[in-house]
Coordinates of C-alpha atoms in Angstrom, one line a residue:
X1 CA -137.0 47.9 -72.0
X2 CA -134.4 48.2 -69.5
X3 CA -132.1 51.6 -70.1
X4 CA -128.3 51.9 -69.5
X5 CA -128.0 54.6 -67.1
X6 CA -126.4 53.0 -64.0
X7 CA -129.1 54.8 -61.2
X8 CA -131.7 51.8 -61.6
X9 CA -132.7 50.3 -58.3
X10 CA -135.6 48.8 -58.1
X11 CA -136.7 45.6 -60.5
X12 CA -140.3 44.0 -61.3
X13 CA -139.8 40.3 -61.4
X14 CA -140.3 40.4 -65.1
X15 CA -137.2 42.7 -65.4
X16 CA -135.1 40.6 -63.5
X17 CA -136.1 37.3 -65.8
X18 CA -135.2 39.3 -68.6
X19 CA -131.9 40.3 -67.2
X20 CA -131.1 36.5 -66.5
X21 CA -129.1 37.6 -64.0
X22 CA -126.5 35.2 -62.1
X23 CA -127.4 33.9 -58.7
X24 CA -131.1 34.1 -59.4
X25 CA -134.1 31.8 -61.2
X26 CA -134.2 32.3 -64.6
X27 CA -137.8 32.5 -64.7
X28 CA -140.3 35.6 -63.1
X29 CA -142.4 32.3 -61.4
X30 CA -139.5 31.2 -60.0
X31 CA -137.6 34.0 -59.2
X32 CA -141.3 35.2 -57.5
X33 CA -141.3 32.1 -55.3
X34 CA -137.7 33.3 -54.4
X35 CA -139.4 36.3 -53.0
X36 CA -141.7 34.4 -51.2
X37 CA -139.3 32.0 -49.5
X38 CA -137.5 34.6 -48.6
X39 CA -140.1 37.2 -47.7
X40 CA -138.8 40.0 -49.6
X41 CA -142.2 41.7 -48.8
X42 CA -141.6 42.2 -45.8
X43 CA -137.8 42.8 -45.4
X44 CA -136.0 46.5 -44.3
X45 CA -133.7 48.4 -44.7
X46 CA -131.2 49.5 -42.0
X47 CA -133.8 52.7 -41.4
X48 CA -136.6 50.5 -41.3
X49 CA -137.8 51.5 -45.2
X50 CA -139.2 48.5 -46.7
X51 CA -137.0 46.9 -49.6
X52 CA -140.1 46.1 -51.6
X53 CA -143.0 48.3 -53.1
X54 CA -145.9 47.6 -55.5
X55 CA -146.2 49.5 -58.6
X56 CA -148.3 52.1 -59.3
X57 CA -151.7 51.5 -61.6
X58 CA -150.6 52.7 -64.4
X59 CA -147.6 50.7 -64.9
X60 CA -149.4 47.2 -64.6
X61 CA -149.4 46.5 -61.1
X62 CA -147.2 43.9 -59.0
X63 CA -144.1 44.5 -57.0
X64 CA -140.7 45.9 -57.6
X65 CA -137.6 44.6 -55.3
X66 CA -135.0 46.9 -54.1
X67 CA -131.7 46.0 -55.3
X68 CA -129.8 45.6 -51.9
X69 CA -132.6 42.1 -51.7
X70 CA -129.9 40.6 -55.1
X71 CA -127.7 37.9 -54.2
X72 CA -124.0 39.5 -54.6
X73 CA -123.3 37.6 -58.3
X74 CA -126.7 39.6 -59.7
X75 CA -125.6 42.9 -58.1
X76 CA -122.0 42.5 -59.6
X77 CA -123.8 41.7 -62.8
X78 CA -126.2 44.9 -62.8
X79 CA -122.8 46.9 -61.9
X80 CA -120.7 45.1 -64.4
X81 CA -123.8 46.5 -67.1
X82 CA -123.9 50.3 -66.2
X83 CA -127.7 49.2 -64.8
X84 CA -127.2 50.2 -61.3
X85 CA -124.2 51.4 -58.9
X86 CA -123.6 51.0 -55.3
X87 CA -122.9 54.1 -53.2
X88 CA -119.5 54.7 -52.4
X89 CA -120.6 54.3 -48.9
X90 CA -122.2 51.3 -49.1
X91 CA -121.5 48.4 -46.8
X92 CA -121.8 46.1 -50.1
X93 CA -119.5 48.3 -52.6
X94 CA -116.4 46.7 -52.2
X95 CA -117.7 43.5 -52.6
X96 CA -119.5 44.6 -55.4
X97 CA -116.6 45.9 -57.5
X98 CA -114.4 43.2 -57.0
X99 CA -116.5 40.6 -57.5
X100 CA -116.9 42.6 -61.1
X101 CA -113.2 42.9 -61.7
X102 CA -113.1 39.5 -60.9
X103 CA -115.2 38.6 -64.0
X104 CA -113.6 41.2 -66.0
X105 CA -110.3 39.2 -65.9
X106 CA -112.2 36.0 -65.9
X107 CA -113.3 36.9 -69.3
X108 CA -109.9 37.5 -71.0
X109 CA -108.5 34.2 -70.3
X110 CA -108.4 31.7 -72.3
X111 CA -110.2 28.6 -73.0
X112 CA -107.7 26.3 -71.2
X113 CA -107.8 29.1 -68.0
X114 CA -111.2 28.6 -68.2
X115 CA -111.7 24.9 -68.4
X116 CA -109.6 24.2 -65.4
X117 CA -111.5 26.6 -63.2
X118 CA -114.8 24.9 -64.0
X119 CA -112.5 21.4 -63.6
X120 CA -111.7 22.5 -60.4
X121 CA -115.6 24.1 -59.5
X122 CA -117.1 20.8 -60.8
X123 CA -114.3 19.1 -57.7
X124 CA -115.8 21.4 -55.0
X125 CA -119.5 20.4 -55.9
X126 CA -118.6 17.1 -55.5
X127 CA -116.8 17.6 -52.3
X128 CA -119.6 19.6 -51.1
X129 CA -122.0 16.9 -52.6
X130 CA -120.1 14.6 -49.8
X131 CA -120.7 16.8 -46.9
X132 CA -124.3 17.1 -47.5
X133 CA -124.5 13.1 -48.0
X134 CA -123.1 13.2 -43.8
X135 CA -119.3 12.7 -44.3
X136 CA -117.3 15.2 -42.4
X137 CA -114.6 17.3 -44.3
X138 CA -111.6 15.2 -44.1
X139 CA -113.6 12.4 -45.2
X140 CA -115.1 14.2 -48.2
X141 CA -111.8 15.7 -49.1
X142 CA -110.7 12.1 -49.2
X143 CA -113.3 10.4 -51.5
X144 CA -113.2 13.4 -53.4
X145 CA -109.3 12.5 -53.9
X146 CA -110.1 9.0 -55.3
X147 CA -112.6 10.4 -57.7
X148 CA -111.1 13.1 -59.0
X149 CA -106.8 12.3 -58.4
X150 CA -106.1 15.8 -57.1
X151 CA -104.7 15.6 -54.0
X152 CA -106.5 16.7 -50.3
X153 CA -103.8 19.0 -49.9
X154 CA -104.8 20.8 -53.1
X155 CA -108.7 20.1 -52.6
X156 CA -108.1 21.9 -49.6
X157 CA -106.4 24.8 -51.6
X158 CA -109.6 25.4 -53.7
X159 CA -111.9 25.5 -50.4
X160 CA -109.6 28.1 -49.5
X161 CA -109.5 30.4 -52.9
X162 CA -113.5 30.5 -52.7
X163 CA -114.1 30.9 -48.3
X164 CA -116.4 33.1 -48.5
X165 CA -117.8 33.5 -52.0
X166 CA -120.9 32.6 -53.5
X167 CA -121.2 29.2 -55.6
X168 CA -122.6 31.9 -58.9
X169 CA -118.8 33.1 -57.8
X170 CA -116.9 30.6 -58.3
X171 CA -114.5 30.3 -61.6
X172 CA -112.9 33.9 -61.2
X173 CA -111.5 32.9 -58.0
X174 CA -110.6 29.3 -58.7
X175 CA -109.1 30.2 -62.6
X176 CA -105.3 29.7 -62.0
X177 CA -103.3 32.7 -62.1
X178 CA -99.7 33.3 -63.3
X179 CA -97.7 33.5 -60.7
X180 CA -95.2 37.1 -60.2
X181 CA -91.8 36.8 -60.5
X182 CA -91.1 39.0 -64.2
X183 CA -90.2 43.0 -64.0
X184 CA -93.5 44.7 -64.1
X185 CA -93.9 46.8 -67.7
X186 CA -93.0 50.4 -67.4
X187 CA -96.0 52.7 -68.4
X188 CA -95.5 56.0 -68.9
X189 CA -97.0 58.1 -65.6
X190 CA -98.3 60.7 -68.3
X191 CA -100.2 58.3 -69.9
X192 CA -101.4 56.3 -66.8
X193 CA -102.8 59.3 -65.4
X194 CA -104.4 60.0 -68.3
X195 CA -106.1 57.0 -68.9
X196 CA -107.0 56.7 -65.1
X197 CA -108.8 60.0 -65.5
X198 CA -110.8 59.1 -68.4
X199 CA -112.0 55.9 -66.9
X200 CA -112.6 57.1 -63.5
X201 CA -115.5 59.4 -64.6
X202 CA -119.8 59.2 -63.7
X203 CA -120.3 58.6 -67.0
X204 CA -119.3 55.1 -67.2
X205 CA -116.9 54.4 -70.2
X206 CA -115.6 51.2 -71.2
X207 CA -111.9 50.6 -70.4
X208 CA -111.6 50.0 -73.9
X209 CA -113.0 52.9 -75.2
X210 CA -110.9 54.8 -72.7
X211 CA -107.6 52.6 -73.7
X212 CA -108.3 53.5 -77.4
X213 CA -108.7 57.4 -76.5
X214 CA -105.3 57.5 -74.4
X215 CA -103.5 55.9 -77.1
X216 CA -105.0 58.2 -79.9
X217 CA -104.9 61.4 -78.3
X218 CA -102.3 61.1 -75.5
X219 CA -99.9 58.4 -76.1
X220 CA -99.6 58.9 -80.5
X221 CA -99.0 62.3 -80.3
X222 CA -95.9 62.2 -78.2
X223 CA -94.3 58.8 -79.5
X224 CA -95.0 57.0 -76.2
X225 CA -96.1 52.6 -76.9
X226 CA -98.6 51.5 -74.5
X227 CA -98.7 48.2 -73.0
X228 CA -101.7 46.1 -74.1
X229 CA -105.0 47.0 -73.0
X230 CA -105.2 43.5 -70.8
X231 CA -102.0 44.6 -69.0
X232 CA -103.3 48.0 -68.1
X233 CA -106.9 46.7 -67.1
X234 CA -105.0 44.1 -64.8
X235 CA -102.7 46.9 -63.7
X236 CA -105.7 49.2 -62.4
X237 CA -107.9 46.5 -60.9
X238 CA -104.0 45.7 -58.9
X239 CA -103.2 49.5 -57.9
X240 CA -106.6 51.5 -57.7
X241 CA -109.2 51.0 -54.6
X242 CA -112.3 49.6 -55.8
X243 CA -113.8 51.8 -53.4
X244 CA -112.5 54.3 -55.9
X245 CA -113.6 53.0 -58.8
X246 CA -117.1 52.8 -57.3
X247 CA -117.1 56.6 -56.1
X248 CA -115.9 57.7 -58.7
X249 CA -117.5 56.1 -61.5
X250 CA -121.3 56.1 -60.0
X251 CA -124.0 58.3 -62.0
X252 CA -124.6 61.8 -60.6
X253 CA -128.0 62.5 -59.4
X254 CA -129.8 65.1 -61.1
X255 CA -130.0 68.7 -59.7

């Protein structure tokens, strides 16, 4: 069994099938072969320590993978769990933490926001589909248009919203957003800081566990209405670092 701790870094094979992580075989064959295509044996890190080590005897042989050897979406995922945490120095960590905020919010819209960013995914893989047949992009865009009926202007506007992500990536960044314009909602600083404070901490709360203690013990007590929880979450993914986030919210080795 797997334990919530967020300091996990290394992963048998079997672990990771369990996990059925994103961006990764869902089977420890296959996710094995993985290894083996891409030599994970024998890959380093940027000292030169190898990513990859075999188990001692008495927990059943085989290898464990370092985390860093993850495709981002299964690294997001293990983050997004309390399983593991990237250092606050780490190359990856930014990636890593928006990537999760960008499923956090992807998982508190609704059906229709949903639909239309797989809609819109299902376009792309189709339009990549062309490319890979031997049409160049204009092309593709093209007979993607007369499939599909969105425009190439706006097939072009979906290869830009994911340049640069992975496919396991996708729907977060192609999910269409409601565009600003409205008066932000006031929040008192009092309570903001509160609730920043209590979320920003090693030991990993949920936001909404930290949401229901600000409103319960901060914002009750002195009369003060707090927004909804989905307006605060979307207001601290908008205003606070994710380098932040990752510092701060990382387990604490041991002394």
């Amino acid at each position: 069994m797997i334990e919530l701790g967020g300091g996990k870094t290394w992963f048998t094979s079997l672990e990771l099938e369990q996990l059925a992580l994103p961006g990764l075989p869902k089977s420890k064959r296959k996710i094995n072969e993985r290894a083996a295509d891409e030599n994970w044996v024998l890959r380093v890190d940027a000292q030169g320590m190898s990513l990859a080590r075999k188990r001692g005897s008495g927990r059943g042989g085989g290898m464990e993978w370092h985390l860093s050897l993850l495709p981002d979406a299964a690294k997001a995922e293990l983050v997004k769990r309390g399983i593991a945490w990237m250092p606050a120095n780490d190359e990856d960590a930014v990636s890593i933490a928006r990537q999760t905020q960008g499923w956090a919010w992807y998982e508190m819209q609704t059906d229709t926001v949903k639909a239309e960013a797989e809609r819109r995914a299902v376009i792309l893989d189709m339009f990549e589909g062309f490319v890979a047949a031997g049409m160049n992009r204009t092309s593709a865009a093209q007979a993607t248009h007369q499939a599909v009926k969105d425009s190439v202007g706006t097939i072009y506007n979906y290869l830009k919203l994911v340049k640069g992500i992975r496919r396991a990536d996708y729907l977060p960044a192609l999910a269409p957003r409601r565009k600003g314009g409205g008066k932000e909602c006031e929040v008192d600083d009092g309570a903001w800081q509160y609730l920043k404070s209590e979320y920003l901490r090693p030991e990993r709360p949920t936001f909404s566990s930290c949401y229901f203690n600000t409103a319960k013990f901060y914002a009750a007590p002195r009369g003060i209405d707090l927004p909804s929880e989905k307006t605060l979450l979307r207001k601290l993914q908008r205003e606070v670092d994710p380098r932040v986030i990752v510092a701060m919210r990382k387990v604490m080795d041991a002394v």
